[in-house]
Short mmCIF file of C-alpha atoms and ligand atoms in Angstrom, two decimals:
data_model
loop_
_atom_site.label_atom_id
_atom_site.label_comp_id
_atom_site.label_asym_id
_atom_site.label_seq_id
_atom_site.Cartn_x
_atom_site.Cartn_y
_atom_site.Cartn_z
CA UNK B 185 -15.07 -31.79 -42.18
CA UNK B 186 -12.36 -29.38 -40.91
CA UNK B 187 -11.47 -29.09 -37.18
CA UNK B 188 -12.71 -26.28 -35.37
CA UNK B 189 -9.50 -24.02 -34.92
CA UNK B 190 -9.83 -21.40 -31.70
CA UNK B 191 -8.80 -17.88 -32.53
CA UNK B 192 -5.94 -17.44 -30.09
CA UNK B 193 -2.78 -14.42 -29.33
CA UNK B 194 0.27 -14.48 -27.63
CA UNK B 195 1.39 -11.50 -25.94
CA UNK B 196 4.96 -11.36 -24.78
CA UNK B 197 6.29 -9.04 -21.17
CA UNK B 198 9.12 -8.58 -19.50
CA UNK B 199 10.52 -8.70 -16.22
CA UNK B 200 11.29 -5.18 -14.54
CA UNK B 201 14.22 -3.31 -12.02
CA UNK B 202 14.13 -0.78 -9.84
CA UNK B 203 16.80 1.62 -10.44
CA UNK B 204 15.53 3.77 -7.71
CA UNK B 205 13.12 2.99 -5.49
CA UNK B 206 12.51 6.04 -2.90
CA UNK B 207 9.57 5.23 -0.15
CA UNK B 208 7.64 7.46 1.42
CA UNK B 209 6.21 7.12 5.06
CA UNK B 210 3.21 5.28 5.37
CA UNK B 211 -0.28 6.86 4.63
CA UNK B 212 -3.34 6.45 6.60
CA UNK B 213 -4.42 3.72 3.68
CA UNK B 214 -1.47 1.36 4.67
CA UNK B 215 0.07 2.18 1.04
CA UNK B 216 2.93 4.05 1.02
CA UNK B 217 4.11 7.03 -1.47
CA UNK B 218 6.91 5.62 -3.99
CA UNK B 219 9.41 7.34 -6.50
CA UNK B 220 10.20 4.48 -8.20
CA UNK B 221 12.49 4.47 -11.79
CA UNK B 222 11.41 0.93 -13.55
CA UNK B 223 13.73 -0.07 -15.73
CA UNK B 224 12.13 -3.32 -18.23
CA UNK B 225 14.87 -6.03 -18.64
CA UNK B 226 14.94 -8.80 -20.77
CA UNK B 227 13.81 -11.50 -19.20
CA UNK B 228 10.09 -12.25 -20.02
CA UNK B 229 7.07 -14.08 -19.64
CA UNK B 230 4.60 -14.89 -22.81
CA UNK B 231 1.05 -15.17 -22.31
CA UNK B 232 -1.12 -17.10 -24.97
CA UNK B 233 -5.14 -16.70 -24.54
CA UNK B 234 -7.41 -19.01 -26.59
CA UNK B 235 -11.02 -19.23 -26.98
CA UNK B 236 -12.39 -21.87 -24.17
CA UNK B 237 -15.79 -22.86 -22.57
CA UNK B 238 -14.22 -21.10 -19.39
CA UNK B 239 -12.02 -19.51 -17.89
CA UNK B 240 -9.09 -21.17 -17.10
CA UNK B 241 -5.17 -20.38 -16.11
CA UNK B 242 -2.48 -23.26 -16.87
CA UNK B 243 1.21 -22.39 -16.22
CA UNK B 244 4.72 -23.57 -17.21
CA UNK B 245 8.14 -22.54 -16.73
CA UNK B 246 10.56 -23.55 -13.37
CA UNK B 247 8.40 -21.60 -10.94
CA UNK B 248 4.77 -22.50 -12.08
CA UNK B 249 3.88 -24.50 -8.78
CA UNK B 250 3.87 -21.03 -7.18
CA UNK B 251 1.78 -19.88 -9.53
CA UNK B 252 -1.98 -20.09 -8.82
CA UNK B 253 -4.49 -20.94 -10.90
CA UNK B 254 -7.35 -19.56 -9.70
CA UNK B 255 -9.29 -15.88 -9.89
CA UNK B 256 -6.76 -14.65 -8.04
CA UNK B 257 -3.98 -15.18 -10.77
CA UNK B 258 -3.05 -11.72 -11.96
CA UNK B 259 -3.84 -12.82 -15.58
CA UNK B 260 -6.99 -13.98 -14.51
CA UNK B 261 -8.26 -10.51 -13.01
CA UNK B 262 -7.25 -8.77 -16.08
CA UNK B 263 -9.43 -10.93 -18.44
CA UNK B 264 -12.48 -10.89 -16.06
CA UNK B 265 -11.65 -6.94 -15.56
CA UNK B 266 -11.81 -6.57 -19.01
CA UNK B 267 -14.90 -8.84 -19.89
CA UNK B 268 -16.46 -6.83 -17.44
CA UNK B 269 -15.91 -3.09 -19.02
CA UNK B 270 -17.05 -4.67 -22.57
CA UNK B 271 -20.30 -7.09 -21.19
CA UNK B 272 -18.19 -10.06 -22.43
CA UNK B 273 -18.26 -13.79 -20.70
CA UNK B 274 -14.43 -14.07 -20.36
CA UNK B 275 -14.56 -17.79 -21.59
CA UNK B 276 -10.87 -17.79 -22.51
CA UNK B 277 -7.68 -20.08 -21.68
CA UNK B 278 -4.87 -18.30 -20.26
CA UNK B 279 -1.78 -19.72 -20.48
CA UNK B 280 1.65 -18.27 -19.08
CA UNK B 281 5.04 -19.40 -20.12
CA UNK B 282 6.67 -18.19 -16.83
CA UNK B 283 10.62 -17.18 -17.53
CA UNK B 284 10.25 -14.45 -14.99
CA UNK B 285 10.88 -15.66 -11.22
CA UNK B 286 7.82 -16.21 -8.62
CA UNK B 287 7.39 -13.11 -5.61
CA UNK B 288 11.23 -12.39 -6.97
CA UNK B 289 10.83 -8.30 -7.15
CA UNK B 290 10.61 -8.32 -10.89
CA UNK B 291 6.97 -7.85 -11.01
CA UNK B 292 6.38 -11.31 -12.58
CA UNK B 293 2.68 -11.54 -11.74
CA UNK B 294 2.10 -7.96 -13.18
CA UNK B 295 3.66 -8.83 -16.36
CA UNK B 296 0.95 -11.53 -16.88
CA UNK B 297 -1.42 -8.99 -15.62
CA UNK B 298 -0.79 -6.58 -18.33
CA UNK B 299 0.44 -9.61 -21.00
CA UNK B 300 -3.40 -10.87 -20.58
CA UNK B 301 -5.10 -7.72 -21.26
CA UNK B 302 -3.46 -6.79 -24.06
CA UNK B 303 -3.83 -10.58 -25.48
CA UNK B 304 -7.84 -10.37 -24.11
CA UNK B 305 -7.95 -7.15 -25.68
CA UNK B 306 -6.34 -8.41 -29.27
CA UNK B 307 -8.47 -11.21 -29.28
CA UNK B 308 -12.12 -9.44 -28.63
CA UNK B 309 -10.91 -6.80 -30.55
CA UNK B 310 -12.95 -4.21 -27.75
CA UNK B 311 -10.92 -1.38 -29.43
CA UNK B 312 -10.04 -0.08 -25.89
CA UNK B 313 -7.42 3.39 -25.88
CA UNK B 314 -4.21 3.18 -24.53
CA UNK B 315 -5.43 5.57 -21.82
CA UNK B 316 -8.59 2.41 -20.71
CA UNK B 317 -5.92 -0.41 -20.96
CA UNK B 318 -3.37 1.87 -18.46
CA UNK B 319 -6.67 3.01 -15.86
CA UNK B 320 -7.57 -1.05 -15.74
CA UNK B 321 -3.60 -1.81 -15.40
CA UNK B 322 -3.70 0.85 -12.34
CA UNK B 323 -6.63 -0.85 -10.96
CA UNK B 324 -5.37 -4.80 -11.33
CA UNK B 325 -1.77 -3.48 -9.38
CA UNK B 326 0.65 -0.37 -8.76
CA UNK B 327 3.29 -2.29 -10.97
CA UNK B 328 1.28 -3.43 -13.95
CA UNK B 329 0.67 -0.53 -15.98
CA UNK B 330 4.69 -0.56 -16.21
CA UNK B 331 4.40 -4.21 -17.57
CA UNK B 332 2.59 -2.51 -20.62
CA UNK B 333 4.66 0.27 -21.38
CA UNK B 334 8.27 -1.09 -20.60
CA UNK B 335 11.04 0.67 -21.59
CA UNK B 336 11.96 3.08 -18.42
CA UNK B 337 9.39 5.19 -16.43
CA UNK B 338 9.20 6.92 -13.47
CA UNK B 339 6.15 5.92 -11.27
CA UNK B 340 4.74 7.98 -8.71
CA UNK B 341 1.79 7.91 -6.45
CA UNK B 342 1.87 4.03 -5.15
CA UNK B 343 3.74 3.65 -8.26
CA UNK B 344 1.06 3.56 -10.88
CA UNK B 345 1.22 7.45 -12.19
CA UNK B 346 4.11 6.93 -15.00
CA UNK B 347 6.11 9.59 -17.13
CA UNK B 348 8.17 7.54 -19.53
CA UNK B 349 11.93 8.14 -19.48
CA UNK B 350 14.56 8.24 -22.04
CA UNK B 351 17.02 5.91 -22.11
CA UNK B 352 20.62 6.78 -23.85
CA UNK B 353 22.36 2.88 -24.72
CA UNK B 354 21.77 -0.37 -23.30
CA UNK B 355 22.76 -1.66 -19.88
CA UNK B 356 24.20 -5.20 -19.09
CA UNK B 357 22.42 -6.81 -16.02
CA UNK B 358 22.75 -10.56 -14.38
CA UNK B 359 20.13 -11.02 -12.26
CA UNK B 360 20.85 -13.82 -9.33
CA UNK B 361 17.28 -15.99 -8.40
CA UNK B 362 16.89 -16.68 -4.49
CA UNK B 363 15.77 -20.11 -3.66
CA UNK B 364 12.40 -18.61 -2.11
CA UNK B 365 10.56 -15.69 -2.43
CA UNK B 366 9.78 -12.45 -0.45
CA UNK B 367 6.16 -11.04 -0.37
CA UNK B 368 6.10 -7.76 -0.95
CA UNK B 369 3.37 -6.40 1.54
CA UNK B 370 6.15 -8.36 4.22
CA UNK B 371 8.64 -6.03 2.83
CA UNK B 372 6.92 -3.17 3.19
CA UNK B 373 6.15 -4.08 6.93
CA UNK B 374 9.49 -4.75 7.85
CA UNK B 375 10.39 -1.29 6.16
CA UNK B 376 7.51 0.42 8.42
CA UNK B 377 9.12 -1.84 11.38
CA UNK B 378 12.67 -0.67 10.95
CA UNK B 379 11.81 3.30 10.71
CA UNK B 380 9.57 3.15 13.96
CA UNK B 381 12.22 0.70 15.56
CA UNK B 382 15.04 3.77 14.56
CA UNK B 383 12.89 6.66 15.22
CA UNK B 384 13.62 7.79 11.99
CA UNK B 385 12.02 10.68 9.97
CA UNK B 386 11.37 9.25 6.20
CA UNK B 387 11.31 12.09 3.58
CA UNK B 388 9.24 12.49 0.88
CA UNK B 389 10.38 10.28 -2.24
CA UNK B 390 11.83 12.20 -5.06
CA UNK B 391 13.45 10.80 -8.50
CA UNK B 392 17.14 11.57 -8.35
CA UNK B 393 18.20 13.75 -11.31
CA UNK B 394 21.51 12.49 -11.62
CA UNK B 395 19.79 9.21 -11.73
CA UNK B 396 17.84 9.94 -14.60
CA UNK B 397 20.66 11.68 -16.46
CA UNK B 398 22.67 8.84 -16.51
CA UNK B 399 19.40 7.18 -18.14
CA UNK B 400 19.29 9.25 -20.71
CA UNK B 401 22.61 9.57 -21.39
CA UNK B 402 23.21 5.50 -21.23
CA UNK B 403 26.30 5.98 -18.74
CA UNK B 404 26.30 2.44 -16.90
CA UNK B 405 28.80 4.37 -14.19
CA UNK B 406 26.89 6.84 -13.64
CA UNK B 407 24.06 5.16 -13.12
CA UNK B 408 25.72 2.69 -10.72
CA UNK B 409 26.55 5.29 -8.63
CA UNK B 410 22.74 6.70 -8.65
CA UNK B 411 20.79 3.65 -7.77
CA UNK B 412 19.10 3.34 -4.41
CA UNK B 413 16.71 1.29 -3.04
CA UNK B 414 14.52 2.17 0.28
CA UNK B 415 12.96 -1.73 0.90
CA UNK B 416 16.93 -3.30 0.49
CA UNK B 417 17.62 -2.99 3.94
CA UNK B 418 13.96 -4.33 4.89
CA UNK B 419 14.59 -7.68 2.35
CA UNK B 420 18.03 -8.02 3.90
CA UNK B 421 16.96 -7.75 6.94
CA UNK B 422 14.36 -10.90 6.62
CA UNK B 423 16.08 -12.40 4.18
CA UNK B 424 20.22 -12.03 5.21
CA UNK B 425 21.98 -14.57 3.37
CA UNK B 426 21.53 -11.75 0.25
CA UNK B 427 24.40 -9.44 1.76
CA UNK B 428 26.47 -12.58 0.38
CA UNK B 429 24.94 -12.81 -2.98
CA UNK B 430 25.73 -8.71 -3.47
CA UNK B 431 29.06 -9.51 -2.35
CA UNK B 432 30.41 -12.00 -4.30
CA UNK B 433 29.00 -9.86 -7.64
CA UNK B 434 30.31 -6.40 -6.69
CA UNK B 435 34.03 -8.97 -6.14
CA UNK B 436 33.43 -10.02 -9.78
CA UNK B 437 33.34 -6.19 -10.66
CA UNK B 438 29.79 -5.35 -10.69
CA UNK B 439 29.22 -1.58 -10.71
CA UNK B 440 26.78 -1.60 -8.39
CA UNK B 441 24.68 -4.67 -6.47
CA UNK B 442 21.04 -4.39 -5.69
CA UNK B 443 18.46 -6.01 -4.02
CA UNK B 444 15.38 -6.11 -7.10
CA UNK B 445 12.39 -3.75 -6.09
CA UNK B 446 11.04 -5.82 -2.95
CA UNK B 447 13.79 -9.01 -3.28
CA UNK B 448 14.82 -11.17 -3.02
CA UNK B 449 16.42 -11.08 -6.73
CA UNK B 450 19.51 -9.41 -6.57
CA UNK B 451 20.83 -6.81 -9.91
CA UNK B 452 24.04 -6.25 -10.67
CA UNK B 453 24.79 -3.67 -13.15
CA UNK B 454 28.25 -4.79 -15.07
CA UNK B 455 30.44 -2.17 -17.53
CA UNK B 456 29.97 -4.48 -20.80
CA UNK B 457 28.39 -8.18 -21.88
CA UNK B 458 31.63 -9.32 -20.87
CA UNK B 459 31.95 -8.34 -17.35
CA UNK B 460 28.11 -9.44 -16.65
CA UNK B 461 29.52 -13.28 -18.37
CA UNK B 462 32.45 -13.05 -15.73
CA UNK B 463 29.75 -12.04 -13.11
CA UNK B 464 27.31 -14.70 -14.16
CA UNK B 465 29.84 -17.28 -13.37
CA UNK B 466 30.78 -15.91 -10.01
CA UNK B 467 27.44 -16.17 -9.01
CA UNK B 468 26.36 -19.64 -10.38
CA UNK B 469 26.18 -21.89 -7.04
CA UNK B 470 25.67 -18.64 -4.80
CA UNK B 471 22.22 -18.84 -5.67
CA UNK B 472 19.58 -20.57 -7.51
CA UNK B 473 19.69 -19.27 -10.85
CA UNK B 474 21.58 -16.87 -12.57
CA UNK B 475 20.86 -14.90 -15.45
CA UNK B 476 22.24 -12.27 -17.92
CA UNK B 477 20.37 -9.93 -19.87
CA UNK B 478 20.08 -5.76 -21.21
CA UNK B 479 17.86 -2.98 -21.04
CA UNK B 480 15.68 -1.23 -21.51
CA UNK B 481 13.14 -4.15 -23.35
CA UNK B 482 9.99 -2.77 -24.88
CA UNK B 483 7.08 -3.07 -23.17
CA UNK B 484 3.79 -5.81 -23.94
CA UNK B 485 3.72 -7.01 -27.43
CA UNK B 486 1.71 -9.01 -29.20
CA UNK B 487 3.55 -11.50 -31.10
P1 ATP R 129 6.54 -7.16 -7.45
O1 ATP R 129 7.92 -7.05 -8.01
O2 ATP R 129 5.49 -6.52 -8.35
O3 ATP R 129 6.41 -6.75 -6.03
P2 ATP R 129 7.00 -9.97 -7.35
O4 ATP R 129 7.70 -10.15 -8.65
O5 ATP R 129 7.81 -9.92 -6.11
O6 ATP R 129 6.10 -8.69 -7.47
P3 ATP R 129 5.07 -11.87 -8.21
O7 ATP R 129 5.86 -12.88 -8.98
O8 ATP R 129 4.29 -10.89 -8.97
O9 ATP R 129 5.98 -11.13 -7.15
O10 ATP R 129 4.14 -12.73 -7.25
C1 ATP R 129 3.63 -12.26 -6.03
C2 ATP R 129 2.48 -13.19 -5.63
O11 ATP R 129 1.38 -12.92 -6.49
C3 ATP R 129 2.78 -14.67 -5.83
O12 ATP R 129 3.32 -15.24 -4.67
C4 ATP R 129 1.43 -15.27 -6.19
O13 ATP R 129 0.78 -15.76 -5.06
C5 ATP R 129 0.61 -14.10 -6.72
N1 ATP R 129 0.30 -14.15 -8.18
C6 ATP R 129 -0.87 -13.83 -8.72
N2 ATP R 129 -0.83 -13.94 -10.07
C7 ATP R 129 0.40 -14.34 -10.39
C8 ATP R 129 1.03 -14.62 -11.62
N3 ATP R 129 0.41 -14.53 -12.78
N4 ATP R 129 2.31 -14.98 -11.57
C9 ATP R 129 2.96 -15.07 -10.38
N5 ATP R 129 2.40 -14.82 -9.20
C10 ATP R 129 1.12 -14.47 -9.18
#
């Protein structure tokens, strides 16, 4: 008598950067108007679902205590979203080998968001388009339908509405890991906070062209001198001791220093693999974790 063997697929995602990040005033909703230039980098997160009884989420990987394992896990929404459109009992296990930091601005949970469809989707073989798996990626998150496509995009609306880019090379990134997290809607607050605090008049968010020339043309310099982000000085400001983590990596001859989409991961963009090594090792100590890595990455793939 043979052992019953479960049917299971492993879908691998990566980690993502905001190369611009323009914010809009808030709307009457709370949610706020973003033109935001992802960027995927390779750093990733794999998620494996197999056939269970029920539906359950297991975790592993430095961060996975932050992770929770309930409905409420990212991957877990997707399957039951999912199940859902197709009349299926999503009686699956989930599990998510987590490379990609917890609440770190690198849209970790999204990635497993978009990593479990796709795997759900492979395994129950529901023959969804493209176009369903992006509309149920929209609905899970304004990050996740990036987590599928990768590569570079511009999003729009609260970030969902994406026009893929083209990008021209590869970029060198190190990526320095804060010792605790940020949540985003606190971000976003503290942004709101700041511009009523300062009176200030918040334009409408528009890509940059220059920005997206140096995309396509691959120029690392040019890009460094294009990137922006509208929520840095918001994660700064609740979250201070990253002035000294840009610091020290723009000293070891970053291009440019960033604060990842919400924070508190911090990007540096470095010339070639060689500066980002040099950078790497300024930064080990600085922070929690350090690590180096290129874009663009392709987007979810099943492995
Ligand atoms: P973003 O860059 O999209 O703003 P983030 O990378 O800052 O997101 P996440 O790692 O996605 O943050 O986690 C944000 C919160 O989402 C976590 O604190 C956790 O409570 C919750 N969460 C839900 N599902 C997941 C998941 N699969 N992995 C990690 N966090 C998850």
């Amino acid at each position: 008598m043979s052992a019953r063997v479960s049917a299971s697929v492993t879908v691998r995602v990566p980690a993502k950067v905001n190369v611009q990040l323009a914010v809009g005033a808030a709307r009457p909703d709370g949610f706020h108007d973003l033109a935001n230039v992802f960027l995927a980098v390779g750093l990733y997160d794999e998620v494996t679902v197999t056939e269970a009884d029920d539906l359950r989420v297991t975790c592993a990987g430095p961060d996975a205590d932050q992770v929770p394992l309930d409905r409420t896990n990212l991957a877990a929404r997707a399957a039951i979203t999912l199940a859902e459109r197709y009349g299926r009992v999503p009686a699956v296990h989930l599990h998510i080998a987590k490379d990609i930091p917890v609440a770190g601005g690198m849209a970790g949970g999204s990635a497993d968001g978009a990593g479990a469809l796709l795997a759900c989707d492979a395994l129950w073989g529901t023959g969804a388009s493209r176009a369903e798996l992006l509309d149920i990626c929209a609905e899970l998150g304004s990050d996740v339908p990036f987590s599928l496509v990768g590569g570079a995009a511009l999003g729009t609306g609260r970030g969902e509405l994406l026009t893929p880019l083209e990008v021209g090379g590869t970029f060198h990134w190190v990526f320095a890991m804060a010792d605790r997290g940020l949540s985003t809607p606190a971000v976003f607050r503290e942004f709101d906070r700041l511009a009523a605090t300062e009176g200030r008049r918040i334009p409408e968010p528009v890509a940059s062209p220059a920005l997206l020339t140096a995309l396509a043309k691959g120029d690392p310099e040019a890009l460094a001198a294009t990137v922006s982000n509208d929520l840095q000085r918001a994660a700064l400001s609740l979250f201070p001791a990253l002035a000294d983590t840009l610091a020290t990596g723009r000293a070891a001859g970053a291009l440019t220093a960033l604060v990842s989409g919400s924070g508190p991961t911090t990007a540096f963009l470095a010339r070639d693999a060689a500066t980002a090594a040099g950078i790497a090792e300024a930064l080990t100590g600085v922070c929690r974790t350090v690590r180096t890595t290129t874009a663009p990455a392709p987007g979810a793939t099943v492995l």
